[in-house]
Amino acid sequence: MIRAVFFDMYETLCSHYRCPLYFGAQIAEDWGVDAQAFFRLWRNDALEHARTTGRLTLEELLLRIAADVGIHDPAQRQRLIRLAAEKRRAVKRQCLHCLHPEILPMLWGLKARGIRLGLISNCYIEEAEVIRRWAEVSCFDDMQLSCEQGIAKPDPRIFRQGMAALGVTPGECLYIGDGGSMELEAASGLGMHAMQAAWYLRDTAPSAIRQEYQPLDSPMQVLAKAEGR
């Protein structure tokens, strides 16, 4: 019997690719600097992990990058960092409105059936700020956000914390995610029923679809799986 469903956030509940993008390439363009020089730190694995686990803010990273790419004037540096941070947060807010039309009916349908909902997301501080203010956040019984917990998928601790918060065992849980950060392997390894959210991937990354995790083409299929259908 399924008592809880845990979801990933990005490319599962919402998709970056349904709204304007504002990643490193777009920031570099706004700053008028070489993208490869910008990416030296933006794509640095250690800094990426620090952001994901809440030890580095977006503004702190941008300050490091500004110095690295030769933006030394304090007023210019402050203006560019503020511009990038504001635009990135605006796009993250917009992302939470760019949903597959079945996402909200599926979430509230699960709630109506007494199934508990959890969110387990690798995210940065600026993303967590937006997620916490999302109008639909009230449907979740627990949220494990990596930047708040200091641990990130595929670390099994973040999954265990979610299950403990909802008072469920692995066999009573579905885990639904697009498959990034080895999340499906981690969830399955703990004994959760891991299934791949493929409703966005079909358009954006069909090569990432993995048949061994029973890819779901429609959010409403989650409701059916939770009911044992």
mmCIF file of C-alpha atoms in Angstrom:
data_model
loop_
_atom_site.group_PDB
_atom_site.id
_atom_site.type_symbol
_atom_site.label_atom_id
_atom_site.label_comp_id
_atom_site.label_asym_id
_atom_site.label_seq_id
_atom_site.Cartn_x
_atom_site.Cartn_y
_atom_site.Cartn_z
ATOM 1 C CA MET A 1 0.000 0.000 0.000
ATOM 2 C CA ILE A 2 1.352 3.421 -0.989
ATOM 3 C CA ARG A 3 1.058 5.929 1.863
ATOM 4 C CA ALA A 4 3.374 8.669 0.550
ATOM 5 C CA VAL A 5 4.686 10.060 -2.723
ATOM 6 C CA PHE A 6 7.945 11.991 -2.846
ATOM 7 C CA PHE A 7 8.725 14.296 -5.750
ATOM 8 C CA ASP A 8 11.765 15.946 -7.226
ATOM 9 C CA MET A 9 11.181 19.603 -8.147
ATOM 10 C CA TYR A 10 12.858 20.742 -11.355
ATOM 11 C CA GLU A 11 12.027 18.885 -14.573
ATOM 12 C CA THR A 12 9.519 16.870 -12.527
ATOM 13 C CA LEU A 13 6.940 19.236 -11.071
ATOM 14 C CA CYS A 14 8.087 22.280 -13.056
ATOM 15 C CA SER A 15 10.443 22.750 -15.983
ATOM 16 C CA HIS A 16 13.038 25.423 -16.654
ATOM 17 C CA TYR A 17 12.515 24.875 -20.363
ATOM 18 C CA ARG A 18 8.892 26.037 -20.387
ATOM 19 C CA CYS A 19 9.901 29.613 -19.554
ATOM 20 C CA PRO A 20 12.785 31.948 -20.514
ATOM 21 C CA LEU A 21 16.169 30.644 -19.396
ATOM 22 C CA TYR A 22 18.530 32.591 -17.194
ATOM 23 C CA PHE A 23 21.574 30.447 -16.582
ATOM 24 C CA GLY A 24 25.287 31.199 -16.789
ATOM 25 C CA ALA A 25 25.314 31.944 -20.515
ATOM 26 C CA GLN A 26 22.608 34.574 -20.125
ATOM 27 C CA ILE A 27 24.333 36.189 -17.130
ATOM 28 C CA ALA A 28 27.644 36.331 -19.006
ATOM 29 C CA GLU A 29 25.875 38.021 -21.905
ATOM 30 C CA ASP A 30 24.262 40.577 -19.574
ATOM 31 C CA TRP A 31 27.666 41.272 -18.049
ATOM 32 C CA GLY A 32 29.366 41.567 -21.429
ATOM 33 C CA VAL A 33 32.060 39.044 -20.531
ATOM 34 C CA ASP A 34 33.390 35.941 -22.249
ATOM 35 C CA ALA A 35 31.183 32.960 -21.450
ATOM 36 C CA GLN A 36 34.092 30.536 -21.060
ATOM 37 C CA ALA A 37 35.775 32.858 -18.561
ATOM 38 C CA PHE A 38 32.467 33.157 -16.672
ATOM 39 C CA PHE A 39 32.020 29.377 -16.614
ATOM 40 C CA ARG A 40 35.390 28.793 -14.902
ATOM 41 C CA LEU A 41 33.669 29.365 -11.574
ATOM 42 C CA TRP A 42 29.981 29.039 -12.507
ATOM 43 C CA ARG A 43 30.552 25.387 -13.449
ATOM 44 C CA ASN A 44 33.168 24.629 -10.801
ATOM 45 C CA ASP A 45 32.136 21.351 -9.131
ATOM 46 C CA ALA A 46 33.216 22.347 -5.618
ATOM 47 C CA LEU A 47 31.370 25.671 -5.796
ATOM 48 C CA GLU A 48 28.334 23.956 -7.294
ATOM 49 C CA HIS A 49 28.249 21.562 -4.336
ATOM 50 C CA ALA A 50 28.664 24.460 -1.914
ATOM 51 C CA ARG A 51 25.660 26.194 -3.460
ATOM 52 C CA THR A 52 23.572 23.016 -3.461
ATOM 53 C CA THR A 53 24.273 22.416 0.227
ATOM 54 C CA GLY A 54 23.664 26.029 1.250
ATOM 55 C CA ARG A 55 27.244 27.066 1.994
ATOM 56 C CA LEU A 56 27.470 29.625 -0.820
ATOM 57 C CA THR A 57 24.853 32.124 -1.957
ATOM 58 C CA LEU A 58 24.256 33.237 -5.522
ATOM 59 C CA GLU A 59 25.555 36.702 -4.697
ATOM 60 C CA GLU A 60 28.734 35.300 -3.128
ATOM 61 C CA LEU A 61 29.405 33.199 -6.215
ATOM 62 C CA LEU A 62 28.766 36.139 -8.544
ATOM 63 C CA LEU A 63 31.166 38.276 -6.507
ATOM 64 C CA ARG A 64 33.900 35.669 -7.008
ATOM 65 C CA ILE A 65 33.150 35.447 -10.720
ATOM 66 C CA ALA A 66 33.197 39.228 -11.133
ATOM 67 C CA ALA A 67 36.689 39.395 -9.675
ATOM 68 C CA ASP A 68 37.814 36.443 -11.797
ATOM 69 C CA VAL A 69 36.609 38.019 -15.075
ATOM 70 C CA GLY A 70 38.124 41.402 -14.290
ATOM 71 C CA ILE A 71 35.151 43.451 -13.085
ATOM 72 C CA HIS A 72 36.874 45.419 -10.333
ATOM 73 C CA ASP A 73 34.960 48.701 -10.163
ATOM 74 C CA PRO A 74 32.815 48.369 -6.981
ATOM 75 C CA ALA A 75 29.812 50.269 -8.349
ATOM 76 C CA GLN A 76 29.761 48.317 -11.621
ATOM 77 C CA ARG A 77 30.269 45.035 -9.802
ATOM 78 C CA GLN A 78 27.392 45.734 -7.396
ATOM 79 C CA ARG A 79 25.092 46.766 -10.243
ATOM 80 C CA LEU A 80 25.818 43.656 -12.319
ATOM 81 C CA ILE A 81 25.442 41.283 -9.374
ATOM 82 C CA ARG A 82 22.114 42.865 -8.423
ATOM 83 C CA LEU A 83 20.905 42.679 -12.040
ATOM 84 C CA ALA A 84 21.793 38.986 -12.368
ATOM 85 C CA ALA A 85 20.349 38.032 -8.976
ATOM 86 C CA GLU A 86 17.058 39.849 -9.601
ATOM 87 C CA LYS A 87 16.614 38.379 -13.084
ATOM 88 C CA ARG A 88 17.462 34.871 -11.894
ATOM 89 C CA ARG A 89 14.932 35.021 -9.053
ATOM 90 C CA ALA A 90 12.290 36.388 -11.420
ATOM 91 C CA VAL A 91 12.815 33.469 -13.808
ATOM 92 C CA LYS A 92 12.682 30.979 -10.929
ATOM 93 C CA ARG A 93 9.332 32.448 -9.860
ATOM 94 C CA GLN A 94 8.046 32.216 -13.414
ATOM 95 C CA CYS A 95 9.206 28.597 -13.611
ATOM 96 C CA LEU A 96 6.706 27.641 -10.901
ATOM 97 C CA HIS A 97 3.892 28.836 -13.144
ATOM 98 C CA CYS A 98 5.148 26.910 -16.189
ATOM 99 C CA LEU A 99 3.648 23.583 -15.233
ATOM 100 C CA HIS A 100 2.269 20.643 -17.131
ATOM 101 C CA PRO A 101 -1.526 21.116 -16.866
ATOM 102 C CA GLU A 102 -1.948 17.888 -14.910
ATOM 103 C CA ILE A 103 0.573 18.705 -12.147
ATOM 104 C CA LEU A 104 -1.776 20.510 -9.776
ATOM 105 C CA PRO A 105 -4.761 18.167 -10.300
ATOM 106 C CA MET A 106 -2.400 15.255 -9.641
ATOM 107 C CA LEU A 107 -0.968 16.749 -6.420
ATOM 108 C CA TRP A 108 -4.326 17.719 -4.984
ATOM 109 C CA GLY A 109 -5.829 14.430 -6.152
ATOM 110 C CA LEU A 110 -3.228 12.559 -4.106
ATOM 111 C CA LYS A 111 -3.988 14.756 -1.097
ATOM 112 C CA ALA A 112 -7.712 14.103 -1.446
ATOM 113 C CA ARG A 113 -7.001 10.382 -1.233
ATOM 114 C CA GLY A 114 -5.112 10.765 2.034
ATOM 115 C CA ILE A 115 -1.690 10.157 0.507
ATOM 116 C CA ARG A 116 1.091 12.174 2.120
ATOM 117 C CA LEU A 117 3.319 14.306 -0.124
ATOM 118 C CA GLY A 118 7.002 15.061 0.215
ATOM 119 C CA LEU A 119 9.429 17.137 -1.819
ATOM 120 C CA ILE A 120 13.101 16.167 -2.029
ATOM 121 C CA SER A 121 14.968 18.684 -4.159
ATOM 122 C CA ASN A 122 18.555 19.611 -4.832
ATOM 123 C CA CYS A 123 18.325 23.381 -5.006
ATOM 124 C CA TYR A 124 20.186 26.595 -4.310
ATOM 125 C CA ILE A 125 19.295 29.177 -1.682
ATOM 126 C CA GLU A 126 17.653 31.509 -4.199
ATOM 127 C CA GLU A 127 15.546 28.601 -5.487
ATOM 128 C CA ALA A 128 14.522 27.530 -1.983
ATOM 129 C CA GLU A 129 13.351 31.095 -1.297
ATOM 130 C CA VAL A 130 11.040 30.888 -4.307
ATOM 131 C CA ILE A 131 9.838 27.343 -3.558
ATOM 132 C CA ARG A 132 8.918 28.282 0.014
ATOM 133 C CA ARG A 133 6.726 31.103 -1.332
ATOM 134 C CA TRP A 134 5.032 28.971 -4.002
ATOM 135 C CA ALA A 135 1.258 29.130 -3.707
ATOM 136 C CA GLU A 136 0.948 25.330 -3.883
ATOM 137 C CA VAL A 137 3.501 24.629 -1.170
ATOM 138 C CA SER A 138 0.706 23.920 1.310
ATOM 139 C CA CYS A 139 -0.038 20.603 -0.383
ATOM 140 C CA PHE A 140 3.298 19.179 0.816
ATOM 141 C CA ASP A 141 3.535 17.536 4.215
ATOM 142 C CA ASP A 142 7.338 17.864 4.235
ATOM 143 C CA MET A 143 10.061 19.439 2.112
ATOM 144 C CA GLN A 144 13.683 18.364 2.151
ATOM 145 C CA LEU A 145 15.599 21.094 0.291
ATOM 146 C CA SER A 146 19.297 20.359 -0.049
ATOM 147 C CA CYS A 147 20.489 23.904 0.651
ATOM 148 C CA GLU A 148 18.562 23.897 3.921
ATOM 149 C CA GLN A 149 19.579 20.396 4.991
ATOM 150 C CA GLY A 150 23.250 20.662 4.068
ATOM 151 C CA ILE A 151 23.046 17.357 2.183
ATOM 152 C CA ALA A 152 22.047 16.610 -1.394
ATOM 153 C CA LYS A 153 20.828 13.740 -3.512
ATOM 154 C CA PRO A 154 21.966 11.026 -4.007
ATOM 155 C CA ASP A 155 22.973 11.017 -0.318
ATOM 156 C CA PRO A 156 20.550 8.488 1.221
ATOM 157 C CA ARG A 157 20.200 10.624 4.355
ATOM 158 C CA ILE A 158 18.007 13.178 2.616
ATOM 159 C CA PHE A 159 15.593 10.432 1.530
ATOM 160 C CA ARG A 160 15.576 8.888 4.997
ATOM 161 C CA GLN A 161 14.867 12.280 6.565
ATOM 162 C CA GLY A 162 11.877 12.716 4.272
ATOM 163 C CA MET A 163 10.489 9.292 5.116
ATOM 164 C CA ALA A 164 11.026 9.836 8.840
ATOM 165 C CA ALA A 165 9.207 13.170 8.662
ATOM 166 C CA LEU A 166 6.183 11.479 7.085
ATOM 167 C CA GLY A 167 6.357 8.362 9.251
ATOM 168 C CA VAL A 168 6.574 5.915 6.347
ATOM 169 C CA THR A 169 8.786 3.007 5.344
ATOM 170 C CA PRO A 170 10.497 2.748 1.929
ATOM 171 C CA GLY A 171 8.055 0.122 0.704
ATOM 172 C CA GLU A 172 5.161 2.495 1.351
ATOM 173 C CA CYS A 173 6.611 5.230 -0.883
ATOM 174 C CA LEU A 174 6.721 6.231 -4.495
ATOM 175 C CA TYR A 175 9.617 8.425 -5.548
ATOM 176 C CA ILE A 176 9.030 10.431 -8.736
ATOM 177 C CA GLY A 177 11.878 12.305 -10.425
ATOM 178 C CA ASP A 178 13.392 13.008 -13.826
ATOM 179 C CA GLY A 179 16.518 11.058 -12.869
ATOM 180 C CA GLY A 180 19.114 13.783 -12.276
ATOM 181 C CA SER A 181 21.649 13.493 -9.451
ATOM 182 C CA MET A 182 21.319 9.677 -9.404
ATOM 183 C CA GLU A 183 18.055 10.153 -7.505
ATOM 184 C CA LEU A 184 16.233 7.156 -8.966
ATOM 185 C CA GLU A 185 19.112 4.812 -8.159
ATOM 186 C CA ALA A 186 19.344 6.194 -4.621
ATOM 187 C CA ALA A 187 15.607 5.930 -3.954
ATOM 188 C CA SER A 188 15.403 2.442 -5.423
ATOM 189 C CA GLY A 189 18.449 1.352 -3.429
ATOM 190 C CA LEU A 190 16.636 2.311 -0.232
ATOM 191 C CA GLY A 191 13.611 0.228 -1.210
ATOM 192 C CA MET A 192 11.354 3.033 -2.433
ATOM 193 C CA HIS A 193 9.315 2.486 -5.608
ATOM 194 C CA ALA A 194 11.217 4.796 -7.988
ATOM 195 C CA MET A 195 9.592 5.917 -11.239
ATOM 196 C CA GLN A 196 10.816 8.403 -13.808
ATOM 197 C CA ALA A 197 8.895 11.560 -14.595
ATOM 198 C CA ALA A 198 9.127 11.685 -18.391
ATOM 199 C CA TRP A 199 6.417 14.238 -19.218
ATOM 200 C CA TYR A 200 8.954 17.058 -19.685
ATOM 201 C CA LEU A 201 11.837 14.847 -20.856
ATOM 202 C CA ARG A 202 9.867 13.677 -23.911
ATOM 203 C CA ASP A 203 10.303 17.199 -25.322
ATOM 204 C CA THR A 204 13.598 18.332 -23.789
ATOM 205 C CA ALA A 205 15.823 15.251 -23.325
ATOM 206 C CA PRO A 206 14.285 12.059 -24.752
ATOM 207 C CA SER A 207 17.659 10.286 -24.615
ATOM 208 C CA ALA A 208 17.542 10.563 -20.801
ATOM 209 C CA ILE A 209 14.409 8.395 -20.554
ATOM 210 C CA ARG A 210 15.158 5.106 -18.801
ATOM 211 C CA GLN A 211 12.831 2.187 -19.273
ATOM 212 C CA GLU A 212 14.005 0.395 -16.129
ATOM 213 C CA TYR A 213 12.324 3.120 -14.044
ATOM 214 C CA GLN A 214 8.909 2.831 -15.718
ATOM 215 C CA PRO A 215 8.851 6.305 -17.315
ATOM 216 C CA LEU A 216 5.536 8.086 -16.853
ATOM 217 C CA ASP A 217 4.275 10.235 -19.725
ATOM 218 C CA SER A 218 1.552 11.971 -17.746
ATOM 219 C CA PRO A 219 1.405 13.318 -14.178
ATOM 220 C CA MET A 220 -1.990 11.692 -13.706
ATOM 221 C CA GLN A 221 -0.283 8.317 -14.069
ATOM 222 C CA VAL A 222 1.260 8.988 -10.638
ATOM 223 C CA LEU A 223 -2.248 9.004 -9.182
ATOM 224 C CA ALA A 224 -2.978 5.654 -10.808
ATOM 225 C CA LYS A 225 0.281 4.132 -9.555
ATOM 226 C CA ALA A 226 -0.368 5.370 -6.027
ATOM 227 C CA GLU A 227 -3.759 3.655 -6.144
ATOM 228 C CA GLY A 228 -2.172 0.424 -7.350
ATOM 229 C CA ARG A 229 -3.522 0.679 -10.886
#
